[in-house]
Amino acid sequence: MKYLDEYRDPAAARAYAAAIRKITTKPWTIMEVCGGQTHAIVRFGIEDLLPEEINLVHGPGCPVCVTPVEIVDKAIAIAAMPDAIFCSFGDMLRVPGTEKDLLSVRAAGGDVRIVYSPLDAVEVARKNPGKQVVFFAVGFETTAPANAMAVHMAKTENLKNFSVLVSHVLVPPAMESILSSPQNKVRGFLAAGHVCTVMGTAAYAPIVQKYKVPVVVTGFEPLDILQGLYMCIRQLEEGRAEVENQYSRAVREDGNLPAQELLGKVFRVIPRKWRGIGEISESGWGLTEAYAAFDAENRFDVAGASRAEPTECISGLVLLGQKKPAQCPAFGKTCTPEHPLGATMVSGEGACAAYYRYRKTEAA
Ligand code: SF4
């Protein structure tokens, strides 16, 4: 296939759904890890095509959603400094910290800029030598290479006024955390295709072996997701647990080796706190010693408050695949995208926001 529309062909989608119905004999709970896949599943009504035995649950793959409030508070404190220019992708500006968000800092006169690449932030630093320029480096393995490149360029150019506020998280440790929970119901995963374009598929082999769950690396269009589900269900029905690659048009087994080499230089694995879930050991990246001078947390003495999610919010259970958004009593009532109470409503890629946007209100 060549064009995007071909991956959304209704007749082909119905054919995949029929093939899934034909091979399904038992109930299976399958988790898609990525927020982009969640969005596509809800938007295109994929669950409605599936047999009732198949339960799709939505994983912690929305990077904006899982960025902890403490880090957002630190971003807000840095952005409010008089000599700072704070650069970020646009989706972080509305994420609420303890008292406000980055958008309100900008409304109050702070120099908060939306950029489309961390390299744009490096350029802002070059053009503003009298200002401290900070980039909000948030996301999974997918966004990390460009952020690593920005830090590496700043070091190479000896740019003294550029730093990054890092909140990078990693997919495999989150999957292990889900699988090791006593309440876990997930029997198979659709892994995020774009993460694997960078990291390859090898990282999932130990998970498959240890937990005996199929992992199918999957793309983001409706036919990708239906094919990924078919491959996952076929493994489950046949009693197999393997890593399979549905997204072969973009993903190689060894991934992007030059990107991985750069990541290994710039980042090291550290524990990270995930909003809605809590700390997961060895689940994130921080800067290595060689690049520590570009760490905004070292450069600025700013504190982040630690705030618990409101008690009515069940986003932790949603992120772990144990509940669906519409099972939350606050969904669509006290919690909306305009006034999010928890992690999975703060970004359009979050499961609660996707359900709200496409009006999927039934408690499945
Ligand atoms: S609807 Fe809001 S309060 Fe409920 S789980 Fe989702 S984010 Fe939390």
Coordinates of C-alpha atoms and ligand atoms in Angstrom, one line a residue:
M1 CA 0.0 0.0 0.0
K2 CA 1.2 3.5 -0.8
Y3 CA -1.4 6.0 0.4
L4 CA -2.8 6.7 3.9
D5 CA -6.4 6.2 2.7
E6 CA -5.6 2.6 1.8
Y7 CA -4.9 1.9 5.5
R8 CA -8.4 3.2 6.3
D9 CA -10.3 1.1 3.7
P10 CA -13.6 0.1 5.2
A11 CA -14.0 -3.1 3.2
A12 CA -10.5 -4.3 4.2
A13 CA -11.3 -3.4 7.9
R14 CA -14.4 -5.5 7.8
A15 CA -12.5 -8.4 6.3
Y16 CA -9.9 -8.2 9.1
A17 CA -12.7 -8.0 11.7
A18 CA -14.3 -11.1 10.1
A19 CA -11.0 -13.0 10.2
I20 CA -10.6 -12.0 13.9
R21 CA -14.1 -13.3 14.7
K22 CA -13.3 -16.6 12.9
I23 CA -10.2 -17.4 15.0
T24 CA -11.5 -16.1 18.4
T25 CA -12.7 -18.8 20.7
K26 CA -11.9 -17.4 24.2
P27 CA -11.9 -14.1 26.0
W28 CA -8.7 -12.1 25.7
T29 CA -7.6 -8.8 27.1
I30 CA -5.2 -7.0 24.9
M31 CA -3.5 -3.7 25.6
E32 CA -2.3 -1.2 23.0
V33 CA 0.6 0.7 24.6
C34 CA 0.6 3.9 22.6
G35 CA -1.7 6.9 23.0
G36 CA -1.8 7.3 19.2
Q37 CA -3.1 3.8 18.9
T38 CA -5.7 4.4 21.6
H39 CA -6.8 7.5 19.7
A40 CA -7.2 5.6 16.5
I41 CA -9.1 2.7 18.2
V42 CA -11.6 5.0 19.7
R43 CA -11.9 7.4 16.8
F44 CA -12.4 4.7 14.1
G45 CA -14.7 2.6 16.3
I46 CA -12.4 -0.5 16.1
E47 CA -13.7 -2.0 19.3
D48 CA -17.2 -2.1 17.8
L49 CA -15.9 -4.3 15.0
L50 CA -14.4 -6.9 17.3
P51 CA -16.1 -10.0 18.8
E52 CA -17.3 -9.5 22.4
E53 CA -14.6 -11.9 23.7
I54 CA -11.9 -9.3 22.8
N55 CA -11.4 -6.6 25.5
L56 CA -9.1 -3.8 24.5
V57 CA -7.5 -1.8 27.3
H58 CA -5.4 1.3 26.9
G59 CA -1.8 1.6 28.2
P60 CA 0.4 4.3 29.6
G61 CA 1.7 5.4 26.2
C62 CA 0.7 9.0 26.2
P63 CA 3.9 10.9 27.2
V64 CA 2.1 14.2 28.1
C65 CA -0.3 12.2 30.4
V66 CA 2.5 10.4 32.4
T67 CA 4.7 13.5 32.9
P68 CA 4.6 14.0 36.7
V69 CA 3.1 17.2 38.2
E70 CA 6.5 17.9 39.9
I71 CA 8.2 18.2 36.6
V72 CA 5.4 20.4 35.2
D73 CA 5.8 22.6 38.3
K74 CA 9.6 22.9 37.7
A75 CA 8.9 23.9 34.1
I76 CA 6.5 26.6 35.3
A77 CA 9.0 27.9 37.8
I78 CA 11.8 28.1 35.2
A79 CA 9.5 29.7 32.6
A80 CA 8.5 32.4 35.1
M81 CA 12.2 33.5 35.6
P82 CA 12.9 36.9 34.0
D83 CA 15.9 35.9 32.0
A84 CA 14.5 32.6 30.7
I85 CA 13.0 31.5 27.4
F86 CA 11.1 28.3 27.9
C87 CA 10.6 26.2 24.7
S88 CA 8.2 23.3 24.5
F89 CA 6.0 21.3 22.1
G90 CA 2.5 22.9 22.2
D91 CA 0.8 19.9 23.9
M92 CA 2.6 20.6 27.2
L93 CA 1.4 24.1 27.6
R94 CA -2.1 23.2 28.9
V95 CA -1.0 20.5 31.3
P96 CA -1.9 21.6 34.8
G97 CA 0.8 21.9 37.4
T98 CA -0.1 22.3 41.1
E99 CA -1.5 25.8 40.6
K100 CA -1.3 26.8 37.0
D101 CA 0.0 25.8 33.6
L102 CA 2.7 27.1 31.1
L103 CA 0.0 28.9 29.1
S104 CA -0.9 31.0 32.1
V105 CA 2.8 31.8 32.6
R106 CA 2.9 33.1 29.0
A107 CA -0.3 35.1 29.5
A108 CA 1.4 36.7 32.5
G109 CA 4.3 37.8 30.4
G110 CA 6.7 34.9 30.6
D111 CA 8.6 34.0 27.4
V112 CA 7.2 30.6 26.7
R113 CA 7.6 29.5 23.1
I114 CA 6.1 26.6 21.1
V115 CA 8.7 25.0 18.9
Y116 CA 8.4 22.1 16.5
S117 CA 11.8 20.6 17.1
P118 CA 14.3 20.7 20.0
L119 CA 16.8 22.0 17.3
D120 CA 14.6 25.1 17.0
A121 CA 15.2 25.7 20.7
V122 CA 19.0 25.4 20.1
E123 CA 18.6 28.1 17.4
V124 CA 16.7 30.3 19.9
A125 CA 19.7 29.9 22.3
R126 CA 22.1 30.9 19.6
K127 CA 20.1 34.0 18.8
N128 CA 19.6 35.0 22.4
P129 CA 23.0 34.8 24.1
G130 CA 21.8 37.0 27.0
K131 CA 18.9 34.6 27.9
Q132 CA 18.8 31.1 29.4
V133 CA 16.9 28.9 26.9
V134 CA 15.4 25.7 28.3
F135 CA 13.7 22.9 26.2
F136 CA 11.1 20.6 27.8
A137 CA 12.4 17.2 26.8
V138 CA 9.3 15.0 27.3
G139 CA 8.4 11.7 25.8
F140 CA 9.2 8.1 25.1
E141 CA 12.1 6.6 23.1
T142 CA 10.5 8.1 19.9
T143 CA 11.3 11.8 20.8
A144 CA 14.5 11.1 22.6
P145 CA 16.9 11.0 19.6
A146 CA 16.1 14.6 18.5
N147 CA 16.4 15.7 22.1
A148 CA 19.7 14.0 22.5
M149 CA 20.9 15.6 19.3
A150 CA 19.9 19.1 20.6
V151 CA 22.0 18.5 23.8
H152 CA 24.9 17.1 21.8
M153 CA 24.9 20.1 19.4
A154 CA 24.8 22.5 22.4
K155 CA 27.8 20.8 23.9
T156 CA 29.7 20.7 20.6
E157 CA 29.0 24.4 20.2
N158 CA 29.8 25.1 23.8
L159 CA 26.4 26.9 24.1
K160 CA 26.3 28.0 27.8
N161 CA 22.7 29.3 27.7
F162 CA 20.9 26.1 26.6
S163 CA 19.6 23.3 28.8
V164 CA 16.9 20.7 28.8
L165 CA 14.3 19.8 31.5
V166 CA 14.2 16.0 31.0
S167 CA 11.2 13.8 31.6
H168 CA 11.9 10.8 29.3
V169 CA 10.2 7.5 30.0
L170 CA 10.7 4.0 28.5
V171 CA 8.1 1.5 27.3
P172 CA 9.4 -1.9 28.3
P173 CA 9.7 -1.2 32.0
A174 CA 6.1 0.1 32.0
M175 CA 4.9 -3.1 30.3
E176 CA 6.8 -5.2 33.0
S177 CA 5.2 -3.1 35.7
I178 CA 1.7 -3.9 34.2
L179 CA 2.4 -7.6 33.8
S180 CA 3.8 -8.0 37.3
S181 CA 0.7 -6.5 39.0
P182 CA -1.4 -9.1 40.8
Q183 CA -4.5 -7.5 39.3
N184 CA -3.1 -7.7 35.7
K185 CA -5.6 -8.9 33.1
V186 CA -3.5 -8.2 30.0
R187 CA -2.7 -11.3 27.9
G188 CA -1.2 -9.6 24.9
F189 CA 0.3 -6.3 23.7
L190 CA 0.3 -4.2 20.6
A191 CA 3.6 -2.4 21.0
A192 CA 4.2 1.1 19.7
G193 CA 5.6 1.1 16.2
H194 CA 7.3 4.4 16.3
V195 CA 9.2 3.5 19.5
C196 CA 10.4 0.4 17.7
T197 CA 11.6 2.4 14.7
V198 CA 14.2 3.8 17.1
M199 CA 14.8 0.9 19.5
G200 CA 14.0 -2.1 17.4
T201 CA 12.1 -5.1 18.6
A202 CA 14.8 -7.0 20.6
A203 CA 13.9 -5.3 24.0
Y204 CA 10.5 -7.2 24.0
A205 CA 12.0 -10.7 23.8
P206 CA 12.8 -10.9 27.5
I207 CA 9.3 -9.8 28.4
V208 CA 7.7 -12.3 26.1
Q209 CA 9.9 -15.1 27.5
K210 CA 9.3 -14.1 31.2
Y211 CA 5.6 -13.4 31.1
K212 CA 4.5 -15.6 28.1
V213 CA 2.6 -12.9 26.4
P214 CA 2.6 -12.1 22.7
V215 CA 3.9 -8.7 21.7
V216 CA 3.0 -7.5 18.2
V217 CA 4.8 -4.3 17.1
T218 CA 2.0 -2.4 15.4
G219 CA 1.4 0.8 13.4
F220 CA -1.3 3.5 13.9
E221 CA -3.8 3.3 11.1
P222 CA -7.0 1.3 11.4
L223 CA -5.8 -1.6 9.2
D224 CA -2.5 -1.6 11.1
I225 CA -4.3 -2.0 14.4
L226 CA -6.7 -4.7 13.1
Q227 CA -3.9 -6.7 11.6
G228 CA -1.9 -6.3 14.8
L229 CA -4.9 -7.6 16.8
Y230 CA -5.3 -10.5 14.4
M231 CA -1.7 -11.5 14.8
C232 CA -1.9 -11.2 18.6
I233 CA -5.1 -13.1 18.9
R234 CA -3.8 -15.8 16.5
Q235 CA -0.8 -16.3 18.9
L236 CA -3.0 -16.4 21.9
E237 CA -5.4 -19.0 20.3
E238 CA -2.4 -21.1 19.2
G239 CA -0.7 -20.9 22.6
R240 CA 2.3 -19.0 21.3
A241 CA 4.1 -16.0 22.8
E242 CA 6.4 -14.3 20.4
V243 CA 7.5 -10.9 19.3
E244 CA 6.0 -10.2 15.8
N245 CA 6.3 -7.2 13.7
Q246 CA 3.2 -5.9 11.9
Y247 CA 4.8 -2.5 11.2
S248 CA 7.5 -3.9 9.0
R249 CA 7.3 -1.0 6.6
A250 CA 9.0 1.1 9.3
V251 CA 10.5 -1.2 12.0
R252 CA 13.7 -3.3 11.8
E253 CA 14.7 -5.8 14.4
D254 CA 17.7 -3.8 15.4
G255 CA 16.1 -0.4 15.0
N256 CA 18.0 2.8 14.2
L257 CA 21.5 2.1 15.3
P258 CA 23.0 5.6 14.9
A259 CA 20.1 7.0 17.0
Q260 CA 20.8 4.3 19.7
E261 CA 24.5 5.2 19.7
L262 CA 23.7 8.9 20.4
L263 CA 21.1 8.0 23.0
G264 CA 23.7 5.8 24.8
K265 CA 26.1 8.8 24.9
V266 CA 23.6 11.4 26.1
F267 CA 21.2 9.5 28.3
R268 CA 21.5 6.9 31.1
V269 CA 18.7 4.8 32.6
I270 CA 17.3 6.1 35.9
P271 CA 14.1 5.5 37.9
R272 CA 11.2 7.7 36.8
K273 CA 7.9 8.7 38.4
W274 CA 4.9 8.3 36.1
R275 CA 1.9 10.5 36.7
G276 CA -1.0 8.3 37.8
I277 CA 1.2 5.2 38.4
G278 CA 4.1 6.3 40.6
E279 CA 7.8 5.5 40.4
I280 CA 8.9 2.6 38.2
S281 CA 12.6 1.5 38.6
E282 CA 14.8 1.9 35.6
S283 CA 11.9 3.3 33.6
G284 CA 13.4 6.6 32.3
W285 CA 16.3 8.5 30.9
G286 CA 18.3 11.3 32.5
L287 CA 21.5 13.0 31.2
T288 CA 24.8 11.2 31.6
E289 CA 27.6 12.8 33.5
A290 CA 29.2 14.1 30.3
Y291 CA 26.1 16.1 29.5
A292 CA 25.0 17.0 33.1
A293 CA 25.9 20.7 32.6
F294 CA 22.9 20.8 30.2
D295 CA 20.5 19.5 32.7
A296 CA 18.0 22.3 33.7
E297 CA 17.5 20.7 37.1
N298 CA 21.2 21.2 37.8
R299 CA 21.2 24.7 36.4
F300 CA 18.2 26.1 38.2
D301 CA 17.3 25.7 41.8
V302 CA 13.6 25.0 41.4
A303 CA 11.3 22.7 43.4
G304 CA 8.3 20.8 42.2
A305 CA 5.5 20.1 44.5
S306 CA 4.3 16.5 44.9
R307 CA 0.6 16.4 44.4
A308 CA -1.6 13.3 44.6
E309 CA -4.3 12.8 41.9
P310 CA -7.8 13.7 43.2
T311 CA -9.2 10.7 45.1
E312 CA -12.1 10.2 42.6
C313 CA -9.6 9.9 39.7
I314 CA -8.8 6.3 38.6
S315 CA -6.3 7.2 35.9
G316 CA -3.7 4.9 37.5
L317 CA -6.0 2.0 37.0
V318 CA -6.8 3.2 33.4
L319 CA -3.1 3.4 32.6
L320 CA -2.6 -0.1 34.0
G321 CA -5.4 -1.5 31.9
Q322 CA -7.6 -2.4 34.9
K323 CA -10.4 0.1 34.2
K324 CA -11.9 2.0 31.2
P325 CA -12.4 5.7 31.2
A326 CA -16.1 5.6 31.3
Q327 CA -16.0 3.5 34.5
C328 CA -14.7 6.6 36.3
P329 CA -17.5 8.5 38.1
A330 CA -15.9 11.8 37.3
F331 CA -15.7 11.1 33.5
G332 CA -17.4 13.9 31.5
K333 CA -18.9 15.4 34.7
T334 CA -16.3 17.0 37.0
C335 CA -13.4 15.9 34.6
T336 CA -13.3 17.1 31.0
P337 CA -10.5 18.1 28.7
E338 CA -11.1 21.8 29.6
H339 CA -10.9 20.9 33.3
P340 CA -8.9 17.7 33.6
L341 CA -8.6 16.1 37.0
G342 CA -6.1 13.4 36.1
A343 CA -3.3 12.1 33.9
T344 CA -5.4 10.5 31.1
M345 CA -7.6 13.6 30.5
V346 CA -4.7 16.2 30.2
S347 CA -3.7 15.4 26.6
G348 CA -5.7 14.5 23.5
E349 CA -3.8 11.3 23.3
G350 CA -4.9 10.2 26.8
A351 CA -7.5 7.5 27.0
C352 CA -10.0 9.6 28.9
A353 CA -9.7 12.5 26.5
A354 CA -10.0 10.2 23.5
Y355 CA -13.2 8.6 24.9
Y356 CA -14.6 12.0 25.8
R357 CA -13.8 13.5 22.3
Y358 CA -15.5 10.7 20.5
R359 CA -18.4 10.4 23.0
K360 CA -17.7 6.8 24.0
T361 CA -19.5 7.0 27.3
E362 CA -20.6 3.5 28.0
A363 CA -18.8 1.7 30.8
A364 CA -17.4 -1.3 28.8
Ligands
SF4_1 S1 -12.0 10.8 33.7 FE1 -10.7 12.2 34.7 S2 -10.9 11.7 36.9 FE2 -11.6 10.0 35.7 S3 -9.8 8.6 35.4 FE3 -10.0 9.9 33.6 S4 -8.6 11.6 34.2 FE4 -9.0 10.6 36.1

